[in-house]
Short mmCIF file of C-alpha atoms in Angstrom, two decimals:
data_model
loop_
_atom_site.label_atom_id
_atom_site.label_comp_id
_atom_site.label_asym_id
_atom_site.label_seq_id
_atom_site.Cartn_x
_atom_site.Cartn_y
_atom_site.Cartn_z
CA MET A 9 -0.47 0.11 -0.36
CA GLU A 10 1.25 3.52 -1.14
CA GLY A 11 0.95 6.39 0.67
CA SER A 12 -0.41 10.03 -0.21
CA ASP A 13 2.37 12.93 -0.46
CA ASP A 14 1.18 14.26 2.83
CA GLU A 15 2.04 11.30 5.10
CA ILE A 16 1.30 10.86 8.52
CA GLU A 17 3.75 11.14 10.50
CA LEU A 18 4.37 8.09 13.48
CA VAL A 19 4.89 9.35 16.55
CA PRO A 20 6.54 7.15 19.67
CA LEU A 21 5.46 8.00 23.23
CA THR A 22 8.29 8.65 25.10
CA ASP A 23 9.38 6.97 27.99
CA GLY A 24 7.22 8.57 30.40
CA GLN A 25 3.70 8.10 28.14
CA ALA A 26 4.35 4.21 27.77
CA GLU A 27 5.20 3.47 31.61
CA GLN A 28 1.83 6.01 33.28
CA PHE A 29 -0.46 3.19 29.80
CA ALA A 30 1.51 0.41 31.59
CA ARG A 31 0.81 1.52 35.58
CA ILE A 32 -2.66 1.68 34.29
CA GLU A 33 -2.64 -1.88 32.25
CA GLN A 34 -1.61 -3.32 35.94
CA LEU A 35 -4.69 -1.65 37.83
CA TRP A 36 -7.51 -1.54 35.86
CA PRO A 37 -8.07 -5.17 36.44
CA GLU A 38 -8.88 -5.44 39.07
CA PHE A 39 -9.56 -0.97 40.32
CA GLY A 40 -11.94 -1.46 37.31
CA ASN A 41 -13.74 -4.46 38.46
CA SER A 42 -13.97 -3.28 41.73
CA LEU A 43 -15.78 -0.34 40.46
CA GLN A 44 -17.70 -2.10 38.84
CA VAL A 45 -19.03 -4.63 41.50
CA LEU A 46 -19.34 -0.98 43.41
CA ALA A 47 -21.36 -0.25 41.58
CA ALA A 48 -24.19 -2.90 40.99
CA SER A 49 -24.14 -2.78 44.97
CA ASP A 50 -27.15 -0.05 46.54
CA GLY A 51 -23.70 0.49 49.13
CA GLY A 52 -24.39 -0.17 52.91
CA GLY A 53 -23.20 -3.40 54.94
CA MET A 54 -23.47 -6.14 56.38
CA GLY A 55 -22.81 -7.65 60.22
CA TRP A 56 -24.21 -11.07 62.51
CA ARG A 57 -26.17 -9.09 65.61
CA THR A 58 -26.90 -11.15 68.28
CA VAL A 59 -30.82 -11.44 69.52
CA ASP A 60 -32.15 -13.07 72.57
CA GLY A 61 -28.43 -15.49 72.20
CA VAL A 62 -29.49 -16.08 68.52
CA GLU A 63 -27.15 -14.40 65.58
CA TYR A 64 -29.28 -12.98 63.00
CA LEU A 65 -27.91 -12.12 59.40
CA THR A 66 -28.68 -8.16 59.11
CA ARG A 67 -28.47 -5.98 55.86
CA TYR A 68 -27.38 -2.75 57.10
CA THR A 69 -28.16 1.01 54.75
CA GLN A 70 -28.34 4.25 55.15
CA GLU A 71 -32.13 5.23 54.83
CA ASN A 72 -33.27 9.45 54.89
CA SER A 73 -29.38 9.74 56.58
CA LYS A 74 -31.05 6.83 59.05
CA LYS A 75 -29.89 3.50 59.57
CA LYS A 76 -31.68 1.01 59.18
CA GLY A 77 -31.21 -2.90 59.90
CA ARG A 78 -33.61 -5.93 58.12
CA SER A 79 -33.22 -9.42 59.11
CA LEU A 80 -31.56 -12.01 56.46
CA GLY A 81 -32.29 -15.11 58.85
CA ARG A 82 -31.19 -16.99 61.36
CA ARG A 83 -26.90 -17.84 61.50
CA SER A 84 -27.01 -21.02 59.23
CA PRO A 85 -25.65 -22.32 55.99
CA GLU A 86 -27.29 -20.55 53.77
CA THR A 87 -26.65 -16.43 55.67
CA GLU A 88 -22.92 -18.16 55.81
CA ALA A 89 -22.68 -17.59 53.14
CA ILE A 90 -25.25 -14.99 51.87
CA MET A 91 -22.19 -12.98 53.94
CA GLU A 92 -18.99 -15.24 52.37
CA GLN A 93 -20.60 -13.65 49.14
CA PHE A 94 -20.79 -10.21 50.19
CA GLU A 95 -17.40 -10.59 51.89
CA SER A 96 -16.12 -11.41 48.67
CA THR A 97 -17.55 -8.94 46.98
CA VAL A 98 -18.96 -6.19 47.71
CA LEU A 99 -15.98 -5.88 50.14
CA LYS A 100 -12.91 -6.49 48.50
CA ALA A 101 -14.16 -4.29 46.17
CA ARG A 102 -14.53 -1.36 49.03
CA ARG A 103 -10.80 -2.46 50.25
CA ILE A 104 -9.20 -2.61 46.93
CA ARG A 105 -10.36 0.72 45.99
CA ARG A 106 -9.50 2.23 48.58
CA GLU A 107 -5.50 0.84 48.71
CA TYR A 108 -5.81 1.58 44.35
CA ARG A 109 -7.10 5.42 44.25
CA GLU A 110 -4.23 7.63 45.39
CA ASP A 111 -1.85 5.10 42.06
CA VAL A 112 -4.47 5.77 40.36
CA LEU A 113 -4.93 9.06 40.97
CA LEU A 114 -1.41 9.17 40.56
CA SER A 115 -1.24 8.15 37.03
CA CYS A 116 -3.92 9.69 35.84
CA LYS A 117 -2.21 12.97 37.00
CA LEU A 118 1.26 12.38 35.27
CA ALA A 119 -0.36 10.90 32.33
CA LYS A 120 -1.83 14.69 31.29
CA ALA A 121 1.15 15.97 32.45
CA TYR A 122 2.73 14.10 29.65
CA GLY A 123 0.04 15.05 27.66
CA ILE A 124 -1.95 11.41 26.96
CA ALA A 125 -5.13 12.54 28.79
CA ARG A 126 -6.28 13.69 25.64
CA LEU A 127 -9.75 12.39 25.85
CA HIS A 128 -12.57 15.05 26.09
CA GLY A 129 -15.07 14.74 29.51
CA ARG A 130 -18.41 15.40 28.04
CA PHE A 131 -17.81 12.49 25.74
CA ALA A 132 -15.69 10.00 28.98
CA GLU A 133 -19.14 10.57 30.47
CA THR A 134 -20.97 8.51 27.89
CA LEU A 135 -18.12 6.53 27.46
CA ASP A 136 -17.70 5.17 30.66
CA TRP A 137 -21.96 4.86 31.28
CA LEU A 138 -21.37 2.58 28.58
CA TRP A 139 -18.41 0.31 30.60
CA TYR A 140 -20.26 1.20 33.63
CA THR A 141 -23.33 -0.69 31.85
CA ASP A 142 -22.24 -3.13 30.17
CA ALA A 143 -23.55 -1.24 26.94
CA ASN A 144 -20.28 -1.28 24.92
CA LYS A 145 -20.52 -4.71 24.29
CA ARG A 146 -23.63 -4.00 21.53
CA VAL A 147 -21.66 -0.75 20.46
CA ALA A 148 -17.86 -0.16 19.78
CA LEU A 149 -16.55 3.44 19.20
CA PHE A 150 -15.76 4.72 16.00
CA GLY A 151 -14.42 7.89 14.54
CA GLY A 152 -11.34 10.29 16.35
CA SER A 153 -12.16 9.40 20.31
CA ALA A 154 -11.50 5.37 19.35
CA LEU A 155 -7.69 6.26 17.45
CA LEU A 156 -6.70 6.78 21.84
CA ALA A 157 -7.50 3.33 22.40
CA TYR A 158 -4.69 1.95 19.58
CA GLU A 159 -2.22 4.34 21.69
CA SER A 160 -0.45 2.36 24.68
CA GLY A 161 -0.40 -1.27 22.06
CA SER A 162 1.32 0.08 19.31
CA LYS A 163 3.52 2.46 22.15
CA THR A 164 2.41 5.90 19.39
CA LEU A 165 0.04 8.67 19.34
CA THR A 166 -2.57 9.70 17.48
CA PRO A 167 -1.84 12.99 16.00
CA VAL A 168 -4.37 15.84 16.81
CA GLU A 169 -6.42 16.92 14.32
CA LEU A 170 -7.49 13.28 14.18
CA ILE A 171 -9.18 12.33 17.21
CA LYS A 172 -10.66 15.57 16.71
CA GLU A 173 -14.61 15.42 16.75
CA ASP A 174 -17.62 17.34 17.12
CA ARG A 175 -19.64 14.14 18.70
CA LEU A 176 -19.17 10.76 19.60
CA ARG A 177 -19.64 7.84 16.67
CA PHE A 178 -19.72 4.38 17.58
CA ILE A 179 -20.43 0.83 15.19
CA ALA A 180 -23.65 -1.21 16.21
CA HIS A 181 -22.69 -5.04 16.92
CA SER A 182 -26.20 -6.00 15.63
CA GLU A 183 -27.96 -4.78 12.38
CA ASP A 184 -31.25 -5.16 14.57
CA PRO A 185 -32.13 -1.29 16.74
CA GLU A 186 -33.66 -4.03 19.54
CA LYS A 187 -30.94 -5.70 19.85
CA ILE A 188 -28.46 -2.44 20.04
CA GLY A 189 -30.40 -0.68 22.95
CA LEU A 190 -30.65 2.95 20.59
CA GLU A 191 -32.65 4.24 24.01
CA GLU A 192 -30.36 3.28 26.55
CA ILE A 193 -26.51 4.59 24.39
CA ALA A 194 -28.95 8.27 24.19
CA GLU A 195 -29.35 8.23 27.31
CA ALA A 196 -25.96 8.21 27.97
CA CYS A 197 -25.19 10.62 26.30
CA GLY A 198 -27.54 12.84 27.62
CA ASP A 199 -26.42 15.12 30.78
CA GLY A 200 -29.62 14.17 32.53
CA GLU A 201 -32.17 17.36 31.67
CA GLU A 202 -31.89 17.36 27.58
CA GLU A 203 -34.43 15.65 25.92
CA MET A 204 -32.71 12.86 23.69
CA ARG A 205 -34.30 11.79 20.17
CA VAL A 206 -32.82 9.22 17.99
CA THR A 207 -33.31 10.03 14.26
CA LEU A 208 -32.37 7.22 10.84
CA ASP A 209 -30.50 9.57 8.99
CA ASN A 210 -28.98 8.70 5.53
CA GLY A 211 -28.89 4.95 7.00
CA VAL A 212 -27.20 6.44 10.54
CA PHE A 213 -28.64 6.53 13.23
CA ALA A 214 -27.97 10.21 14.62
CA ILE A 215 -28.35 10.73 18.75
CA ARG A 216 -29.96 14.60 19.17
CA ALA A 217 -30.03 16.27 22.63
CA ASP A 218 -32.35 19.42 21.47
CA GLU A 219 -31.22 19.15 17.22
CA LYS A 220 -28.54 19.07 18.49
CA VAL A 221 -26.76 15.84 16.58
CA VAL A 222 -24.25 14.88 20.02
CA ALA A 223 -23.35 10.47 18.74
CA GLU A 224 -23.59 8.14 15.38
CA ILE A 225 -24.27 5.22 15.22
CA TYR A 226 -23.17 3.14 12.46
CA ARG A 227 -24.50 -0.38 11.43
CA PRO A 228 -21.67 -2.61 9.98
CA SER A 229 -24.20 -3.22 6.38
CA TYR A 230 -23.49 0.69 6.50
CA PHE A 231 -20.12 -0.23 5.56
CA LEU A 232 -20.91 -3.26 3.67
CA GLY A 233 -23.66 -2.34 1.40
CA ARG A 234 -20.45 0.37 -0.18
CA LEU A 235 -17.89 -2.46 -1.37
CA GLU A 236 -18.21 -4.97 -4.28
CA ARG A 237 -18.64 -8.16 -3.03
CA SER A 238 -14.29 -9.07 -1.81
CA ALA A 239 -13.87 -6.59 0.02
CA ARG A 240 -17.92 -7.08 1.70
CA LYS A 241 -17.05 -10.03 2.52
CA THR A 242 -13.40 -9.12 4.19
CA LEU A 243 -14.74 -6.30 5.80
CA LYS A 244 -18.00 -8.69 6.99
CA GLN A 245 -15.40 -11.15 8.70
CA GLY A 246 -13.22 -8.25 10.40
CA PHE A 247 -16.26 -6.82 11.98
CA GLU A 248 -16.91 -10.79 13.47
CA MET A 249 -13.42 -10.60 15.15
CA PRO A 250 -13.21 -9.92 18.65
CA TRP A 251 -13.48 -6.25 19.69
CA LEU A 252 -10.81 -5.02 21.23
CA ARG A 253 -10.84 -3.24 24.80
CA ALA A 254 -8.42 -0.91 26.24
CA LEU A 255 -6.88 2.37 28.28
CA THR A 256 -7.17 5.11 28.02
CA PHE A 257 -6.92 8.29 29.94
CA SER A 258 -9.71 11.81 29.90
CA ARG A 259 -8.90 15.29 29.88
CA ASP A 260 -10.33 15.15 33.61
CA THR A 261 -8.14 13.20 35.52
CA ARG A 262 -9.66 9.73 35.25
CA PRO A 263 -9.11 7.09 33.17
CA ILE A 264 -11.83 5.00 31.09
CA GLU A 265 -11.83 1.41 29.98
CA LEU A 266 -12.70 1.60 25.55
CA CYS A 267 -14.20 -0.44 23.54
CA VAL A 268 -12.89 0.05 19.18
CA PRO A 269 -12.64 -2.25 16.39
CA GLU A 270 -9.38 -4.19 16.30
CA PRO A 271 -7.53 -1.41 14.21
CA ARG A 272 -7.47 -2.95 11.34
CA VAL A 273 -10.38 -3.56 10.46
CA TYR A 274 -10.64 0.50 12.04
CA ALA A 275 -8.60 1.25 9.24
CA MET A 276 -10.29 -0.76 6.26
CA ALA A 277 -13.87 0.89 8.19
CA ALA A 278 -12.79 4.39 8.04
CA TYR A 279 -11.24 4.13 3.91
CA CYS A 280 -15.02 3.77 3.33
CA LEU A 281 -15.79 6.75 4.55
CA ARG A 282 -12.78 8.98 2.34
CA ASP A 283 -15.58 10.07 -0.03
CA LYS A 284 -17.16 12.07 2.64
CA ASP A 285 -14.98 14.33 4.51
CA GLU A 286 -10.77 14.17 3.74
CA ILE A 287 -10.60 13.61 7.27
CA TRP A 288 -11.51 9.92 6.63
CA ASP A 289 -9.21 9.17 4.46
CA ARG A 290 -6.29 10.71 6.93
CA ARG A 291 -7.70 8.34 9.85
CA ALA A 292 -7.73 5.71 7.55
CA GLN A 293 -4.23 6.84 6.11
CA PHE A 294 -2.98 6.86 9.95
CA ALA A 295 -4.36 3.46 11.01
CA VAL A 296 -2.77 1.34 8.01
CA ARG A 297 0.72 2.61 9.42
CA MET A 298 0.95 2.20 12.66
CA VAL A 299 -0.83 -1.40 11.79
CA GLU A 300 2.39 -2.02 9.54
CA GLU A 301 4.67 -0.57 11.35
CA CYS A 302 4.14 -0.57 14.49
CA TRP A 303 1.08 -3.38 15.44
CA PRO A 304 1.35 -6.73 16.46
CA ASP A 305 -0.86 -8.16 14.05
CA LYS A 306 -0.58 -7.21 10.14
CA PHE A 307 -2.36 -7.29 7.01
CA ASP A 308 -3.79 -9.85 5.61
CA GLN A 309 -3.39 -9.58 1.47
CA HIS A 310 -7.80 -9.51 1.58
CA GLN A 311 -7.61 -6.75 3.89
CA GLU A 312 -4.32 -5.12 2.10
CA ALA A 313 -6.31 -5.40 -0.95
CA VAL A 314 -9.77 -3.79 0.63
CA MET A 315 -7.10 -0.08 0.65
CA ASP A 316 -4.55 -1.00 -1.50
CA ASP A 317 -3.89 1.93 -4.36
CA LEU A 318 -1.20 0.04 -6.65
CA PRO A 319 -1.56 0.55 -9.76
CA ASP A 320 -1.94 -2.66 -11.01
CA HIS A 321 -4.89 -3.69 -8.13
CA GLY A 322 -6.69 -0.48 -9.13
CA ARG A 323 -8.26 1.81 -5.90
CA MET A 324 -11.34 0.06 -4.38
CA ARG A 325 -14.58 0.58 -5.52
CA LEU A 326 -17.63 2.61 -3.74
CA ARG A 327 -20.78 2.16 -3.96
CA GLU A 328 -23.71 4.86 -3.45
CA PRO A 329 -24.41 3.78 0.28
#
């Protein structure tokens, strides 16, 4: 594959940048899991309470700033199992969050100092919400923000002009709007006060806050319908590959887990949109070069043919959507 006359330079991560990615990746499996466990719990505590010489398992919660207790039954193998489960999940998660919090915060602050905390705070809120609810199993982040997910694995810094965008973009796992969960994703894109609407604009689901588009969701068919047969088959196989989960840092110094297409798939999908805006051509070029020079898994011959500019292959033809 030949590059354009205006090739995008690959800038390696500095030692300090790479160190912060490595550090947060070391902390995140336990710390991130603790956050999800605690978010799913209803707070409060649990313990044994003795009444007239009999131990009862009691669930404690706060209501209107007052401590409330609810008995779960006498001490027995069943209630002991409940208590053990609580200790191994909620109490363990609280301990991990408490022990790791300062290290995570320090890594995020250093990431900002080193210039790799670049995810827009508003986008981070939405993506964090999708991660907490597991909705990111249904949609993968696309667009400029998705390129941040490849920085640690490729050890390269994405050019800032490729990241800039005014909305989040996603690729859905399913063609079925109900399986995508459009209403839930629209809710995540709002601030709780705006009225969110979902419309279908030229084959793309647009999520609107009032009249402003804040996110777009592409179904796989949007890309596949623009390709000739052999390229369509290759990209379809790419969409069936497992999505990549990777970490980045938000501008407001938080670790954010991103779910994105594998970078070879990103490159092919971005290439499909190159006639819509020059930025997609440049994003595709960057992803291609990043994979070729810095990613462990390279393009196979079929994937290369999707984007090949060599004279004896010719540029892949696009169909109108």
